[in-house]
């Protein structure tokens, strides 16, 4: 039976591009679908850890704006701020709009095709293939392929249309708000006693999450987000408001938004993906599969790795594509399962986490795990022995 494409991919962000790049390089006919044209704005602090840069198939140096070898951790109480310098960079800073556009450019150069759509209207999963009804500027169209990769984010359509919406993997969500503040707007000195180029994680603004300042080339990304797994009767997400971010910007940067026009953007984060079970011919990746790390809120690394895992499963030629994808995805899900447990403990008593970070050996291990993805079993064993 002849199909329009070998693989359809809904979403042309990091997960979709990671899958499409590997598949196109292997000679598969790949079509990326997205409702936006690129570059397009996207709420994301876009700090690229070393493990993220290592997972990419190509260098993203052209869109790196700053490299950070120092991190500032500010506790929820009034105890001492931790300023930690490392021998090698912790992460590289990019602007998400430019990063995504660059990744799409590399993917198209590898041979993938791209189509802008208005929406996905229907998805039919048949024994041998997928039928996808899409709306475009020219009307309705039906596309066919043996498999569909869902990479359209936590608010995407593929998860719901593929009847995954009731899975426990998506009972957990995060939410973040951020603003972009040009360096030219900053007073000197800053009121919080920090430097404009500090990379800051601040656990004071709200429970179950943190505030951040990520330095870029000509501006700072400043935001607040809730990431901790929610329990019955608990909702940190409702605390993430424009008012909270406005107060945080005033506190940290001394800028009163009642007199300054600053663009604020928000983004839901898909979490709980350690429990995701692939099935059928629709493979969910990145935020669509709930694969954001609930401890740190980091999503780009999981997006790239899961996209590559989906591509590897398809290229393996297995009869059961979903089972093959589950095998390739398992290492990432193990990491996220640990992060899920760690996030519950850390955000319940953040002071214990700071006690860990004040111990040189454990601090080194935590930072290396965050930056490089060292197996979390090693971290878990060490923490259980030394901190319990």
Coordinates of C-alpha atoms in Angstrom, one line a residue:
X1 CA 0.0 0.0 0.0
X2 CA 1.3 3.4 -0.9
X3 CA 1.3 6.3 1.6
X4 CA 1.9 10.0 1.3
X5 CA 4.9 9.9 3.7
X6 CA 6.8 7.3 5.7
X7 CA 6.4 9.4 8.9
X8 CA 4.2 12.4 9.8
X9 CA 5.3 14.6 12.7
X10 CA 3.0 17.0 14.4
X11 CA 5.1 19.8 15.8
X12 CA 8.4 21.3 14.5
X13 CA 10.0 22.1 17.9
X14 CA 13.0 20.3 19.4
X15 CA 11.3 16.9 19.7
X16 CA 9.8 16.9 16.2
X17 CA 13.0 18.2 14.6
X18 CA 15.2 15.6 16.5
X19 CA 13.0 12.8 15.2
X20 CA 12.8 14.2 11.7
X21 CA 16.5 14.9 11.4
X22 CA 17.5 11.2 12.2
X23 CA 14.7 9.9 10.0
X24 CA 15.5 12.1 7.0
X25 CA 19.2 11.4 7.3
X26 CA 18.2 7.7 7.0
X27 CA 16.4 8.3 3.8
X28 CA 12.8 8.3 5.1
X29 CA 10.1 10.6 3.7
X30 CA 9.3 12.8 6.6
X31 CA 6.7 15.7 6.8
X32 CA 6.8 18.1 9.7
X33 CA 3.5 19.9 10.4
X34 CA 3.1 23.0 12.5
X35 CA 0.6 25.8 13.0
X36 CA 3.3 28.4 13.2
X37 CA 5.9 29.7 10.8
X38 CA 9.5 29.9 12.1
X39 CA 11.0 31.8 13.7
X40 CA 8.1 32.1 16.2
X41 CA 8.1 33.3 19.8
X42 CA 8.1 30.7 22.5
X43 CA 8.1 31.0 26.3
X44 CA 11.2 29.3 27.5
X45 CA 14.3 30.3 29.4
X46 CA 16.3 28.1 26.9
X47 CA 19.3 27.2 29.1
X48 CA 21.0 24.3 27.2
X49 CA 22.7 21.9 29.6
X50 CA 25.8 20.0 28.5
X51 CA 23.8 16.8 28.1
X52 CA 21.4 18.7 25.8
X53 CA 24.3 20.0 23.6
X54 CA 25.8 16.5 23.5
X55 CA 22.4 14.9 22.4
X56 CA 22.1 17.2 19.4
X57 CA 23.4 15.9 16.1
X58 CA 24.9 19.2 15.1
X59 CA 26.5 22.3 16.7
X60 CA 24.2 25.1 17.7
X61 CA 27.1 27.5 18.3
X62 CA 25.6 30.1 15.9
X63 CA 22.7 30.7 18.3
X64 CA 24.5 30.5 21.6
X65 CA 24.5 34.0 23.3
X66 CA 26.3 33.3 26.5
X67 CA 28.0 30.4 28.3
X68 CA 27.6 30.1 32.1
X69 CA 30.2 28.5 34.4
X70 CA 28.6 29.8 37.6
X71 CA 25.3 29.2 39.2
X72 CA 23.5 31.2 42.0
X73 CA 21.1 29.2 44.2
X74 CA 18.9 31.3 46.5
X75 CA 17.0 29.4 49.3
X76 CA 13.4 30.0 50.3
X77 CA 14.4 31.1 53.8
X78 CA 16.9 33.8 54.7
X79 CA 19.9 31.5 54.8
X80 CA 23.0 32.1 52.8
X81 CA 22.9 32.3 49.0
X82 CA 25.1 29.7 47.3
X83 CA 27.3 30.9 44.5
X84 CA 28.9 27.9 42.8
X85 CA 31.6 28.1 40.1
X86 CA 32.5 25.1 37.9
X87 CA 35.6 24.3 35.9
X88 CA 33.5 23.6 32.8
X89 CA 30.3 25.5 31.7
X90 CA 27.1 24.4 33.3
X91 CA 24.9 25.4 30.4
X92 CA 24.8 27.6 27.3
X93 CA 22.1 30.3 26.8
X94 CA 20.1 30.8 23.7
X95 CA 16.8 32.5 22.7
X96 CA 14.2 29.8 22.1
X97 CA 12.8 31.5 19.1
X98 CA 16.2 31.5 17.4
X99 CA 17.2 28.0 18.7
X100 CA 14.0 26.4 17.3
X101 CA 14.4 28.1 13.9
X102 CA 18.0 27.0 13.7
X103 CA 17.1 23.4 14.5
X104 CA 14.3 23.4 11.9
X105 CA 16.8 24.8 9.3
X106 CA 19.2 21.9 10.0
X107 CA 16.4 19.4 9.8
X108 CA 15.1 20.7 6.4
X109 CA 18.6 20.6 5.1
X110 CA 18.8 16.9 6.1
X111 CA 15.9 16.2 3.8
X112 CA 12.7 16.6 5.9
X113 CA 9.7 18.5 4.5
X114 CA 7.7 21.2 6.3
X115 CA 4.0 22.2 6.0
X116 CA 2.2 25.0 7.8
X117 CA -1.3 24.0 8.9
X118 CA -4.2 25.7 10.6
X119 CA -5.1 22.7 12.8
X120 CA -5.5 18.9 12.9
X121 CA -9.1 18.0 12.4
X122 CA -9.1 14.3 12.8
X123 CA -6.8 11.3 13.4
X124 CA -7.8 7.8 12.4
X125 CA -5.5 4.9 13.5
X126 CA -6.0 2.0 11.1
X127 CA -4.4 -1.5 11.3
X128 CA -1.7 -0.5 8.7
X129 CA -1.4 3.3 8.9
X130 CA -2.5 6.6 10.1
X131 CA -5.0 9.0 8.4
X132 CA -4.6 12.6 9.4
X133 CA -7.1 15.3 8.4
X134 CA -5.6 18.7 8.5
X135 CA -6.8 22.2 7.8
X136 CA -4.6 24.5 5.7
X137 CA -5.0 27.9 4.1
X138 CA -6.2 26.1 1.0
X139 CA -8.8 23.9 2.7
X140 CA -9.0 20.4 4.2
X141 CA -6.5 17.7 3.3
X142 CA -6.0 14.1 4.3
X143 CA -2.4 12.7 4.8
X144 CA -1.4 9.1 5.3
X145 CA 1.6 7.4 6.8
X146 CA 2.4 4.2 8.7
X147 CA 3.2 6.2 11.9
X148 CA 2.6 9.6 13.4
X149 CA 5.0 11.2 15.9
X150 CA 3.2 13.6 18.3
X151 CA 5.6 16.5 19.1
X152 CA 3.1 19.3 19.5
X153 CA 3.5 20.1 23.2
X154 CA 1.4 19.9 26.3
X155 CA -1.5 21.7 24.6
X156 CA -1.2 19.8 21.3
X157 CA -4.0 17.9 19.6
X158 CA -2.4 14.6 18.8
X159 CA -2.5 13.3 22.4
X160 CA -6.2 13.9 22.7
X161 CA -7.0 12.7 19.2
X162 CA -5.1 9.5 19.8
X163 CA -7.2 8.9 22.9
X164 CA -4.2 9.2 25.3
X165 CA -5.8 12.0 27.2
X166 CA -7.0 9.9 30.1
X167 CA -3.7 8.2 30.8
X168 CA -2.2 9.0 34.2
X169 CA 1.0 10.3 32.5
X170 CA -0.8 13.7 32.0
X171 CA -2.4 14.2 35.3
X172 CA 0.6 16.4 36.3
X173 CA 1.3 19.8 34.7
X174 CA 3.5 22.7 35.3
X175 CA 3.1 26.3 34.4
X176 CA 5.6 29.1 34.0
X177 CA 5.5 32.9 33.2
X178 CA 8.5 34.9 32.0
X179 CA 9.5 38.3 30.8
X180 CA 12.4 39.6 28.7
X181 CA 14.2 42.6 30.2
X182 CA 16.8 44.4 28.1
X183 CA 20.1 45.1 30.0
X184 CA 19.6 48.8 29.0
X185 CA 16.6 48.9 31.3
X186 CA 18.4 47.7 34.4
X187 CA 19.4 50.0 37.3
X188 CA 22.9 49.9 38.7
X189 CA 23.4 48.3 41.1
X190 CA 20.6 45.8 41.1
X191 CA 18.5 45.9 44.3
X192 CA 18.9 42.2 45.1
X193 CA 22.7 42.4 45.2
X194 CA 23.2 40.3 42.1
X195 CA 25.0 40.9 38.9
X196 CA 23.2 41.3 35.5
X197 CA 24.9 38.2 34.1
X198 CA 24.2 35.9 37.0
X199 CA 22.5 32.6 36.3
X200 CA 20.0 32.4 39.2
X201 CA 17.6 29.7 40.6
X202 CA 15.6 31.3 43.4
X203 CA 13.3 29.2 45.5
X204 CA 11.8 32.0 47.5
X205 CA 8.9 33.3 45.2
X206 CA 6.6 30.3 45.6
X207 CA 6.3 26.7 47.0
X208 CA 6.6 23.9 44.5
X209 CA 8.7 25.9 42.1
X210 CA 11.2 28.7 41.7
X211 CA 12.1 32.0 40.1
X212 CA 14.9 32.3 37.6
X213 CA 17.1 34.9 35.9
X214 CA 18.9 33.6 32.8
X215 CA 21.3 36.0 31.1
X216 CA 21.3 36.3 27.3
X217 CA 23.2 38.4 24.9
X218 CA 21.3 41.7 25.3
X219 CA 18.6 40.8 27.9
X220 CA 17.6 38.8 30.9
X221 CA 14.9 36.2 30.9
X222 CA 13.2 36.4 34.3
X223 CA 10.4 34.1 35.3
X224 CA 8.5 32.1 37.9
X225 CA 7.2 28.6 37.5
X226 CA 5.6 25.7 39.4
X227 CA 7.0 22.3 38.7
X228 CA 6.5 20.0 41.7
X229 CA 4.1 17.0 41.3
X230 CA 0.7 18.0 42.6
X231 CA -1.0 16.1 45.4
X232 CA -4.7 15.9 46.1
X233 CA -6.1 19.2 47.2
X234 CA -2.8 21.0 46.3
X235 CA -2.3 23.4 43.4
X236 CA 0.9 25.4 43.1
X237 CA -0.1 26.3 39.5
X238 CA -2.6 28.9 40.6
X239 CA 0.2 30.8 42.4
X240 CA 1.9 31.5 39.1
X241 CA 0.3 34.7 38.2
X242 CA 1.2 37.9 36.4
X243 CA 1.0 39.7 39.7
X244 CA 3.6 37.3 41.2
X245 CA 6.0 37.9 38.3
X246 CA 5.4 41.6 38.4
X247 CA 6.4 41.7 42.1
X248 CA 9.4 39.4 41.4
X249 CA 10.7 41.7 38.7
X250 CA 10.4 44.7 41.1
X251 CA 12.2 42.8 43.8
X252 CA 15.0 41.4 41.7
X253 CA 15.6 44.1 39.1
X254 CA 14.0 47.2 40.6
X255 CA 11.7 47.7 37.6
X256 CA 8.1 48.8 38.1
X257 CA 6.0 47.3 35.4
X258 CA 3.2 49.8 36.0
X259 CA 5.4 52.3 34.3
X260 CA 7.2 50.0 31.8
X261 CA 5.7 48.0 28.9
X262 CA 7.2 44.5 29.1
X263 CA 5.9 41.5 27.2
X264 CA 5.0 38.5 29.5
X265 CA 4.5 35.1 28.1
X266 CA 3.2 31.8 29.7
X267 CA 3.6 28.2 28.9
X268 CA 2.1 24.9 30.3
X269 CA 4.6 22.1 30.8
X270 CA 3.8 18.5 30.3
X271 CA 4.9 16.3 33.2
X272 CA 4.3 12.8 34.5
X273 CA 5.9 11.2 31.4
X274 CA 7.7 8.6 33.4
X275 CA 4.4 6.7 33.4
X276 CA 3.7 7.1 29.7
X277 CA 3.1 3.8 27.8
X278 CA 3.5 4.1 24.1
X279 CA 0.8 2.2 22.1
X280 CA -0.4 1.9 18.5
X281 CA 1.0 3.9 15.7
X282 CA 1.1 7.3 17.5
X283 CA 4.3 7.9 19.3
X284 CA 4.2 10.9 21.7
X285 CA 7.4 12.8 22.4
X286 CA 8.6 15.8 24.5
X287 CA 5.9 17.8 26.3
X288 CA 3.2 15.9 24.5
X289 CA 4.3 12.8 26.4
X290 CA 4.7 14.6 29.7
X291 CA 8.5 14.3 29.6
X292 CA 9.5 17.6 31.3
X293 CA 11.7 17.1 34.3
X294 CA 9.6 17.9 37.4
X295 CA 12.6 18.7 39.5
X296 CA 14.2 21.4 37.3
X297 CA 11.5 22.2 34.8
X298 CA 13.9 21.3 32.0
X299 CA 12.2 20.1 28.8
X300 CA 14.5 20.6 25.8
X301 CA 16.8 17.7 26.7
X302 CA 13.9 15.2 27.1
X303 CA 12.3 16.6 23.9
X304 CA 15.5 15.9 21.9
X305 CA 16.2 12.5 23.4
X306 CA 12.6 11.3 23.1
X307 CA 12.4 12.5 19.4
X308 CA 15.6 10.5 18.7
X309 CA 14.1 7.5 20.5
X310 CA 11.0 7.6 18.4
X311 CA 13.2 7.8 15.2
X312 CA 15.3 4.8 16.4
X313 CA 12.3 2.7 17.0
X314 CA 11.0 3.4 13.5
X315 CA 14.3 2.8 11.9
X316 CA 14.7 -0.5 13.8
X317 CA 11.9 -1.9 11.6
X318 CA 10.1 -3.7 14.4
X319 CA 6.6 -5.0 13.8
X320 CA 5.4 -3.4 17.1
X321 CA 6.7 0.2 16.8
X322 CA 5.2 1.2 20.1
X323 CA 7.0 -1.6 22.0
X324 CA 10.3 -0.6 20.3
X325 CA 9.8 3.0 21.2
X326 CA 9.1 2.0 24.8
X327 CA 12.5 0.2 25.0
X328 CA 14.3 3.2 23.5
X329 CA 12.5 5.6 25.8
X330 CA 13.1 3.6 29.0
X331 CA 16.4 5.1 30.1
X332 CA 14.9 8.6 29.9
X333 CA 11.8 7.5 31.8
X334 CA 14.0 6.0 34.5
X335 CA 15.6 9.4 35.0
X336 CA 12.3 11.2 35.1
X337 CA 10.9 8.7 37.6
X338 CA 13.7 9.5 39.9
X339 CA 13.2 13.3 39.3
X340 CA 9.5 12.8 40.1
X341 CA 10.3 11.3 43.5
X342 CA 13.1 13.8 44.2
X343 CA 10.8 16.7 43.3
X344 CA 8.2 15.6 45.8
X345 CA 10.8 15.5 48.6
X346 CA 12.8 18.6 47.6
X347 CA 9.8 20.9 47.2
X348 CA 8.3 19.7 50.4
X349 CA 11.4 20.6 52.4
X350 CA 13.7 22.7 50.1
X351 CA 16.1 23.4 53.1
X352 CA 17.2 19.8 52.9
X353 CA 18.1 20.2 49.3
X354 CA 20.2 23.2 50.2
X355 CA 21.9 21.2 52.9
X356 CA 23.0 18.8 50.2
X357 CA 24.3 21.6 48.0
X358 CA 26.4 22.9 50.9
X359 CA 28.3 19.6 51.0
X360 CA 31.1 19.8 48.4
X361 CA 31.0 16.2 47.3
X362 CA 27.2 16.1 47.0
X363 CA 27.1 19.5 45.3
X364 CA 29.6 18.3 42.7
X365 CA 27.5 15.2 42.1
X366 CA 24.2 17.1 41.8
X367 CA 25.6 19.7 39.4
X368 CA 27.2 17.0 37.2
X369 CA 24.0 15.1 37.1
X370 CA 22.1 18.2 36.1
X371 CA 24.6 19.2 33.4
X372 CA 25.7 15.8 32.1
X373 CA 22.9 13.3 33.0
X374 CA 25.1 11.1 35.2
X375 CA 22.9 8.0 36.1
X376 CA 20.6 9.1 38.9
X377 CA 21.0 5.8 40.7
X378 CA 24.4 6.9 41.8
X379 CA 23.0 10.2 43.0
X380 CA 20.2 8.5 44.8
X381 CA 22.5 6.0 46.6
X382 CA 24.9 8.8 47.7
X383 CA 22.1 11.0 49.0
X384 CA 20.4 8.2 50.9
X385 CA 23.7 7.3 52.6
X386 CA 25.0 10.7 53.5
X387 CA 21.9 12.9 54.0
X388 CA 19.3 10.7 55.5

